[in-house]
PDB file of C-alpha atoms in Angstrom:
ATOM      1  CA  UNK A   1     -29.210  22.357  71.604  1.00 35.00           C
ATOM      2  CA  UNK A   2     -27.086  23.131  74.312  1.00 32.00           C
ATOM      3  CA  UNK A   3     -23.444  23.393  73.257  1.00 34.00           C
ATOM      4  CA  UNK A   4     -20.796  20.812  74.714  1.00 34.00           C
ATOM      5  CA  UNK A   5     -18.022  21.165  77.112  1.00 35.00           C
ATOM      6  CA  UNK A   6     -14.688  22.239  75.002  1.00 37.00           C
ATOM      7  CA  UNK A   7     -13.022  18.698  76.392  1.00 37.00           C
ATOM      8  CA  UNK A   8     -15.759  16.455  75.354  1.00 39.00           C
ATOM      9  CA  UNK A   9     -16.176  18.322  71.367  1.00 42.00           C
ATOM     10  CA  UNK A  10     -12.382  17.290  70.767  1.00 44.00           C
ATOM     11  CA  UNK A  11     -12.201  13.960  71.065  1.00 51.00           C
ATOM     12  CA  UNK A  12     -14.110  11.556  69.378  1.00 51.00           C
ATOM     13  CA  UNK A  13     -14.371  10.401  65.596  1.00 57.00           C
ATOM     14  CA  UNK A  14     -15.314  13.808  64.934  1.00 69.00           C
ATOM     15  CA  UNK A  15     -11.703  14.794  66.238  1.00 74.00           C
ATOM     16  CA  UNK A  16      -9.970  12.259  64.860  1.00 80.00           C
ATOM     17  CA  UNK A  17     -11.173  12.751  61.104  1.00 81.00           C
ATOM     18  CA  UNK A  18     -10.463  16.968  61.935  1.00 87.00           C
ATOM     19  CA  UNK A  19      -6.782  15.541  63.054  1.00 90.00           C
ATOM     20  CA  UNK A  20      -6.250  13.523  60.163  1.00 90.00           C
ATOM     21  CA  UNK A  21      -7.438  16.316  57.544  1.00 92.00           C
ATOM     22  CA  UNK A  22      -4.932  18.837  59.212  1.00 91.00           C
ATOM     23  CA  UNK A  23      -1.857  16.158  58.827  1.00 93.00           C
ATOM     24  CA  UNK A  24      -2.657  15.355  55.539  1.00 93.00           C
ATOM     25  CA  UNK A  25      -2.870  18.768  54.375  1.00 92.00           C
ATOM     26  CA  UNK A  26       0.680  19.634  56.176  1.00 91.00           C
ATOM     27  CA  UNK A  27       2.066  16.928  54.555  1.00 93.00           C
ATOM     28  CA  UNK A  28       0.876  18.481  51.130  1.00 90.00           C
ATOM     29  CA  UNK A  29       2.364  22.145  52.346  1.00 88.00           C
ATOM     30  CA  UNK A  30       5.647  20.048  53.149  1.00 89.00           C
ATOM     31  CA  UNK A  31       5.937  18.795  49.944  1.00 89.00           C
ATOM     32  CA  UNK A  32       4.934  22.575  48.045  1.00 85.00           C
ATOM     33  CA  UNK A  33       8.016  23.722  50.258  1.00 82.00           C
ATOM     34  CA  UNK A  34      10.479  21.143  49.211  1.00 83.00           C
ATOM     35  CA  UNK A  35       9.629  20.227  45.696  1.00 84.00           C
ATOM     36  CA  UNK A  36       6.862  22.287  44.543  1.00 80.00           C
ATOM     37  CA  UNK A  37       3.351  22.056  43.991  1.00 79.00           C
ATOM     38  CA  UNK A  38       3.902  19.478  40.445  1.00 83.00           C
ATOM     39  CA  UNK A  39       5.342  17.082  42.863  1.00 88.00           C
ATOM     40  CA  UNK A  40       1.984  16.648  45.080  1.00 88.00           C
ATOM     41  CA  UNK A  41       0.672  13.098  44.068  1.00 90.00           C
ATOM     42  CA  UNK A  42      -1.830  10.968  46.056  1.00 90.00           C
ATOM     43  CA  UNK A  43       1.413   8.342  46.679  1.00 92.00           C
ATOM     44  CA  UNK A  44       3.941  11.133  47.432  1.00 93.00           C
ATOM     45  CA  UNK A  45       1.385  13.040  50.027  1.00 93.00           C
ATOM     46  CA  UNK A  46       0.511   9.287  51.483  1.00 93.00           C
ATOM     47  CA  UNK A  47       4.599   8.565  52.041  1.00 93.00           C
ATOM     48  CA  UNK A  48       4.779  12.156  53.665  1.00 94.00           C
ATOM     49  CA  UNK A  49       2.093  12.044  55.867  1.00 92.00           C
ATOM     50  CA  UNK A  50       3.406   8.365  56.832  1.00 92.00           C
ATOM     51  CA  UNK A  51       0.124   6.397  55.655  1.00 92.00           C
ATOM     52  CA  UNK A  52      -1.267   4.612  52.941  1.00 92.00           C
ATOM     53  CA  UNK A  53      -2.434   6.134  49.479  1.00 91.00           C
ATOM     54  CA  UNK A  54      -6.157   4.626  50.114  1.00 92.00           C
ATOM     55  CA  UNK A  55      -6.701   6.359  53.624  1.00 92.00           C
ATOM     56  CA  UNK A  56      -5.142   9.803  52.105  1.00 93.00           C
ATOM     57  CA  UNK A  57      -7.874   8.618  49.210  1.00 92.00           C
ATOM     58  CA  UNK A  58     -10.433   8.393  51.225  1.00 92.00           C
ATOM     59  CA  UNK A  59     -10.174  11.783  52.845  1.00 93.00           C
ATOM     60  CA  UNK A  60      -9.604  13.587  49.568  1.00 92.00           C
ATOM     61  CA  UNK A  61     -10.814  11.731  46.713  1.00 91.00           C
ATOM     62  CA  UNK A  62      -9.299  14.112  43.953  1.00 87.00           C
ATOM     63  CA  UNK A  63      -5.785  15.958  43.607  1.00 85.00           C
ATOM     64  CA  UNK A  64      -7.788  19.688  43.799  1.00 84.00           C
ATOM     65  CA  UNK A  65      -9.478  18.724  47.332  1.00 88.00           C
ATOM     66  CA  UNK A  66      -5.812  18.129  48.417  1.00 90.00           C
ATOM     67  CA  UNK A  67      -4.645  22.090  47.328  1.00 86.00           C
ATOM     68  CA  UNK A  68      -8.169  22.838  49.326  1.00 87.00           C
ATOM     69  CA  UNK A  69      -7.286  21.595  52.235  1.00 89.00           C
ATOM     70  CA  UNK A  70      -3.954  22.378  52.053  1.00 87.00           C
ATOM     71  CA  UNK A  71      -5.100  26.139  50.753  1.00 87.00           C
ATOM     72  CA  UNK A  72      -7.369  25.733  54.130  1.00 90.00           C
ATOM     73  CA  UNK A  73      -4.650  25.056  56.499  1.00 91.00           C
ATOM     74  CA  UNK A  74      -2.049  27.603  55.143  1.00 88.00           C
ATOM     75  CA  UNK A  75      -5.130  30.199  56.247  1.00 90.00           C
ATOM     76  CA  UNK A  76      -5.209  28.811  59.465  1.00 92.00           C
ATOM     77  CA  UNK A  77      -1.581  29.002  59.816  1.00 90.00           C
ATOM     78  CA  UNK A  78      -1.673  32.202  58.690  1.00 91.00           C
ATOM     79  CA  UNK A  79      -4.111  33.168  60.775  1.00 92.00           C
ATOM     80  CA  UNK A  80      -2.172  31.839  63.638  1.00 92.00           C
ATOM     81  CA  UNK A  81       1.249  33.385  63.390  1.00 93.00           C
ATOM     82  CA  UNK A  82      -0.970  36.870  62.607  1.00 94.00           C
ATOM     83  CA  UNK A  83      -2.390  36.632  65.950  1.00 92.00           C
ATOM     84  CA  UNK A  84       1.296  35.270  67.429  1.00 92.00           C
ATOM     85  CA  UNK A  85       2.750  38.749  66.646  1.00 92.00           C
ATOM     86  CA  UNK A  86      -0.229  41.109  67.552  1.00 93.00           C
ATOM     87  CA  UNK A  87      -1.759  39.385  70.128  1.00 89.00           C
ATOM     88  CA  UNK A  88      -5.534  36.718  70.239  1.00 83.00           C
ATOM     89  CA  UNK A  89      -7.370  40.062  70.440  1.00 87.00           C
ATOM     90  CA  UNK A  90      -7.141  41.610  66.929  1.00 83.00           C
ATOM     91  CA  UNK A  91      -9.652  43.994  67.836  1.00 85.00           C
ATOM     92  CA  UNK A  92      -7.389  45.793  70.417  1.00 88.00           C
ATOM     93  CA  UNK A  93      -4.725  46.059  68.155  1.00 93.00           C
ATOM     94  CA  UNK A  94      -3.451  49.114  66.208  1.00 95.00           C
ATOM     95  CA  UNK A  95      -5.702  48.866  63.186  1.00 96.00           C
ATOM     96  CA  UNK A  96      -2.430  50.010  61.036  1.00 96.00           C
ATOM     97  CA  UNK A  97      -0.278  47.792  62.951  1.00 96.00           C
ATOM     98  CA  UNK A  98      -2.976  44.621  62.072  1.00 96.00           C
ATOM     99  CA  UNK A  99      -3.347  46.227  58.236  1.00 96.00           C
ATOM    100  CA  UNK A 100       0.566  46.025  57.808  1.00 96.00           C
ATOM    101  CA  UNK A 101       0.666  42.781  59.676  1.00 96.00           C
ATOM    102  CA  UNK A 102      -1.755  40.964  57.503  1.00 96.00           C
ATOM    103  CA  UNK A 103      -0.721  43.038  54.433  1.00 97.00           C
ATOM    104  CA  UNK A 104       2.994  41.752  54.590  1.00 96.00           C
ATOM    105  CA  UNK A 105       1.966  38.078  55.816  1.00 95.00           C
ATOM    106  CA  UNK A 106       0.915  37.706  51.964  1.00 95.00           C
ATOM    107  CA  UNK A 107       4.749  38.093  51.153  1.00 96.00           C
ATOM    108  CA  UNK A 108       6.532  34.565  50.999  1.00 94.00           C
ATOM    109  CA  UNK A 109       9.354  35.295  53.510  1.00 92.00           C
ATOM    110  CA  UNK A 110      10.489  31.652  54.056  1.00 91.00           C
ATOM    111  CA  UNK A 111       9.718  28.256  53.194  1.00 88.00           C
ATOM    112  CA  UNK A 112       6.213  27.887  54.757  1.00 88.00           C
ATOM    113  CA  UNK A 113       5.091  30.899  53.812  1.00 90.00           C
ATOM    114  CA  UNK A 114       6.163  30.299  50.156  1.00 90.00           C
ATOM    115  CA  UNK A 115       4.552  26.675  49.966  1.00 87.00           C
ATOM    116  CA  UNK A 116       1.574  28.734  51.289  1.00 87.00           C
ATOM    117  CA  UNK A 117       1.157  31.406  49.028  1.00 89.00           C
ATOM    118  CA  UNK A 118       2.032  28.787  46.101  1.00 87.00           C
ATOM    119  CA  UNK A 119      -0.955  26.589  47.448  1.00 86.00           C
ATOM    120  CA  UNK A 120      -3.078  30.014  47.878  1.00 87.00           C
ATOM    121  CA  UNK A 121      -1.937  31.020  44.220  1.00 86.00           C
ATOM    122  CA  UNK A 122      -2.756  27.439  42.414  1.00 83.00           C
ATOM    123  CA  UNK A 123      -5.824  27.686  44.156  1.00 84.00           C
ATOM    124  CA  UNK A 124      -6.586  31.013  42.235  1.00 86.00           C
ATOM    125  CA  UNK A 125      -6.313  29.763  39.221  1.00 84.00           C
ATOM    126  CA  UNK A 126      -8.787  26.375  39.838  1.00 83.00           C
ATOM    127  CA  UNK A 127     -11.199  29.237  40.149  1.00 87.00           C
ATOM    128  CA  UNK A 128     -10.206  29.921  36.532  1.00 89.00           C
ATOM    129  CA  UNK A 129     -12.512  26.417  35.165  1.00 86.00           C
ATOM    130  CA  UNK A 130     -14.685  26.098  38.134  1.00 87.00           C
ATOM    131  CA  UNK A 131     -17.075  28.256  38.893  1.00 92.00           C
ATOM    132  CA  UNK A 132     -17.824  26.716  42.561  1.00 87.00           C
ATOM    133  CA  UNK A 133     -14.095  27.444  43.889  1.00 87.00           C
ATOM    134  CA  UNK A 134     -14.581  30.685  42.344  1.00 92.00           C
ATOM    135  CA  UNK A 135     -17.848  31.332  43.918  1.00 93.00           C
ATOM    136  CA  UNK A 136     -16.100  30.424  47.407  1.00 90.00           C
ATOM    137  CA  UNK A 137     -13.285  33.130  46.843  1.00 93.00           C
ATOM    138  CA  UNK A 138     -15.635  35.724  46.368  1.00 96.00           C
ATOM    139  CA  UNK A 139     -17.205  35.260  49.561  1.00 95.00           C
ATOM    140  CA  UNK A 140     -13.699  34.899  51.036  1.00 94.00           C
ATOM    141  CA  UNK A 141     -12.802  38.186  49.477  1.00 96.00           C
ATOM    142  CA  UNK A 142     -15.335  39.619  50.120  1.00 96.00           C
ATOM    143  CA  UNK A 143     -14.744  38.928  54.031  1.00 96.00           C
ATOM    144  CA  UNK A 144     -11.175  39.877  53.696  1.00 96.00           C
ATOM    145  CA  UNK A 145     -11.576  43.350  52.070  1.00 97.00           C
ATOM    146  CA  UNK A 146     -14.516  43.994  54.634  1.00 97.00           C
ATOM    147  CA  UNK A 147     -12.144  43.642  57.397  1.00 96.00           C
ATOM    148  CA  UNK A 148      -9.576  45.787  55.931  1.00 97.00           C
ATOM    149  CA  UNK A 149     -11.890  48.289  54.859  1.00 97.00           C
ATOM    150  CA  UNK A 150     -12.966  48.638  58.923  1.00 97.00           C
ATOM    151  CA  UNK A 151      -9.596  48.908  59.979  1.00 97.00           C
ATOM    152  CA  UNK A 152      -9.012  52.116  57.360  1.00 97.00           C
ATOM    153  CA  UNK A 153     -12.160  53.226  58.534  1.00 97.00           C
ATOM    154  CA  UNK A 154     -10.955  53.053  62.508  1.00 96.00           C
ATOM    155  CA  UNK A 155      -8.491  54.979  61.917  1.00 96.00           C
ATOM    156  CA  UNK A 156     -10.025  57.311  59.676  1.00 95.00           C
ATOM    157  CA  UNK A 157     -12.329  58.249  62.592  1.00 95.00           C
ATOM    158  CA  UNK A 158      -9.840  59.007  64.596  1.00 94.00           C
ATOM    159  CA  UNK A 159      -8.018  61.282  61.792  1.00 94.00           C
ATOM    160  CA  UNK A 160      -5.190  59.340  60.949  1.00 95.00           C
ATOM    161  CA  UNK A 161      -6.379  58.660  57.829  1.00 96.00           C
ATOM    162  CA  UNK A 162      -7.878  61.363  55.556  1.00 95.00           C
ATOM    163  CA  UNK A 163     -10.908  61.543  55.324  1.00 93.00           C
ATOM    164  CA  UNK A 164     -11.707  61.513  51.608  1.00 94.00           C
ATOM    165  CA  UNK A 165     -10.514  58.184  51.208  1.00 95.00           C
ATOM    166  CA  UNK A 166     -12.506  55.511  49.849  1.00 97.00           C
ATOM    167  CA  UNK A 167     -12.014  52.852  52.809  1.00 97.00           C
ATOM    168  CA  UNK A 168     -13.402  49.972  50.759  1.00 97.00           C
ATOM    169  CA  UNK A 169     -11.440  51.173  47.638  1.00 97.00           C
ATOM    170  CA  UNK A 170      -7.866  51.440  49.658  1.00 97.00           C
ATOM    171  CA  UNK A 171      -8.514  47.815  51.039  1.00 97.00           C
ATOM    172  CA  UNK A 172      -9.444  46.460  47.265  1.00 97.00           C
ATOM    173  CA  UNK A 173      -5.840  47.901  46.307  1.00 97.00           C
ATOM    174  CA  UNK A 174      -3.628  47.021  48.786  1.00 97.00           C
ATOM    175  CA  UNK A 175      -4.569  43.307  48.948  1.00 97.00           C
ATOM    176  CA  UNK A 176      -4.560  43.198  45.550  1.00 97.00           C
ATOM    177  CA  UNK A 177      -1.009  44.903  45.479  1.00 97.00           C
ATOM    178  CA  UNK A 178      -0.159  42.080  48.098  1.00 97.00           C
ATOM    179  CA  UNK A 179      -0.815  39.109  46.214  1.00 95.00           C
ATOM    180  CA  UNK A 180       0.160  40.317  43.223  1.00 96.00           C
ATOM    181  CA  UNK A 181       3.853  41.125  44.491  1.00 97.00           C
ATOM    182  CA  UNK A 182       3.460  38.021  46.163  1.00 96.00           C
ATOM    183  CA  UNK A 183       3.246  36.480  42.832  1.00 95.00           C
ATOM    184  CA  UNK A 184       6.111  38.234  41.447  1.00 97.00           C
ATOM    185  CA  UNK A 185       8.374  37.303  44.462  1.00 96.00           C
ATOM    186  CA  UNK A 186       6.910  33.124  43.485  1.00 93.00           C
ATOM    187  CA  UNK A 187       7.858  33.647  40.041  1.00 93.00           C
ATOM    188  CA  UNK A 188      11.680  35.704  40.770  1.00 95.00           C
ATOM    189  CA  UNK A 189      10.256  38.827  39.358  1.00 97.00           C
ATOM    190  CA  UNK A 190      10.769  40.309  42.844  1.00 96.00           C
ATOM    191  CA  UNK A 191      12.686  39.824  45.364  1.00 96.00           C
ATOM    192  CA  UNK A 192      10.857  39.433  48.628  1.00 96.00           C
ATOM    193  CA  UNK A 193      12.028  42.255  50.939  1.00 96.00           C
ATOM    194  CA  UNK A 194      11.025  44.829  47.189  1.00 97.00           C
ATOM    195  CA  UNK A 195       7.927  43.457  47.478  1.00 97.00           C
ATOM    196  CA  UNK A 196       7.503  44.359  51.216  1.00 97.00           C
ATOM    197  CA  UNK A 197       8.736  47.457  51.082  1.00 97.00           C
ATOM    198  CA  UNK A 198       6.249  48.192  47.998  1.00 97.00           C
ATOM    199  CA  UNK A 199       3.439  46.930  50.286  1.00 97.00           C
ATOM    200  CA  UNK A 200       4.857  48.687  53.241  1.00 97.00           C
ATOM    201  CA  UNK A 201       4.817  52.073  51.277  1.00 97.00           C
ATOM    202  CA  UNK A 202       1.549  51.426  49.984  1.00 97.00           C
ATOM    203  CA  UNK A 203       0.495  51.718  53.825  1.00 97.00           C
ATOM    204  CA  UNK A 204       2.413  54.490  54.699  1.00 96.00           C
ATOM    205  CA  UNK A 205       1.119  56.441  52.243  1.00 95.00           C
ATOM    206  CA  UNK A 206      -2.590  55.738  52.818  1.00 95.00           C
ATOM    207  CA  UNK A 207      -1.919  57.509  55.840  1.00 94.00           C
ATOM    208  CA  UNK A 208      -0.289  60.744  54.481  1.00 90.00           C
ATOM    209  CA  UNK A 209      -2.408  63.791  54.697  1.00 70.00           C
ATOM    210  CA  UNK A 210      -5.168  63.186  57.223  1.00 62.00           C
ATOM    211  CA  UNK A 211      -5.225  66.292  59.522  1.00 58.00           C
ATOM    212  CA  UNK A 212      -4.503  65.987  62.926  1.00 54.00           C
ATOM    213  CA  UNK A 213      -6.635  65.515  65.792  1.00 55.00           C
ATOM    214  CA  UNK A 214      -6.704  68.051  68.716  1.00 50.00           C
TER     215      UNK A 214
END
């Protein structure tokens, strides 16, 4: 089937119910920032997102498939101010500049990234009791340490990056050194800019000892 014009695929129902998912999953990220994540209720989400209880009901039946959409949009938001600081083409980018980039964007560093990573974090441990969110996160994990793994191996080709390194291993680590600093700087363990710097040095010394190109 031949795919539509861009104009005509966003308006519509189809559009409509996409719009209507995004707000009400802001409106849960609003209320993570401002109160927490105990304070997301099906009546408190409905008052934020200025509509009634039944039509945030009807979109997401159940408390959990609010924190995934909400866990959803944070990626895309993510995703979003990623791309604002490096630029729509990831692929041109500085494969350590995109690493650190993405790396550090795991870091709460203000309010929507902490209702974020709080949503990302409570969505973690869902996959605790259910085996089908869990199942989804390893696919998503997957993804994510594939990409990081080709952007060690980039620059390993082009010897900035020594060569015996594991490229799949180094990703593994340094996402999981991410989020877990990331949940020491949700819990005051950490203080934010610490756990940069940690993830920051992490980086820098992934690159330390690769011999240099002619």
């Amino acid at each position: 089937m031949a795919e539509q014009p861009a104009e005509r695929r966003t308006r519509g129902p189809g559009a409509h119910h996409a719009q209507r998912r995004a707000e009400i999953a802001d409106a849960v990220l609003a209320i993570v920032a401002e109160r927490g994540l105990a304070a997301v209720s099906l009546t408190e989400v409905a008052a934020q997102a200025g509509i009634s209880p039944g039509r945030v009901q009807h979109y997401f039946p159940a408390k959990r498939q609010l924190i995934e959409a909400a866990f959803e949009r944070g990626n895309h938001l993510s995703s979003a101010r990623i791309r604002q600081r490096i630029g729509s083409d990831l692929g041109a980018a500085e494969p350590r500049l995109v690493l650190t980039t993405v790396l550090t964007e795991l870091i709460p560093y203000d309010a929507t990234t902490e209702a974020h990573m709080r949503v990302r974090q409570s969505f973690h441990a869902f996959a605790f009791a259910d085996e089908a969110i869990a199942a989804r996160l390893r696919v998503l994990y997957a993804a994510f340490h594939r990409d990081m793994a080709g952007l060690v191996e980039r620059d390993q080709r082009a010897g900035r990056v020594p060569a015996a390194i594991d490229p799949h291993g180094a990703a593994l680590s340094l996402v999981a050194l991410a989020e877990g600093l990331a949940a020491y700087v949700l819990t005051g363990v950490t203080p934010g800019g610490v756990a940069r710097e940690r993830v920051l040095a992490a980086v820098a010394g992934l690159y330390q000892g690769a011999a240099p190109r002619p």
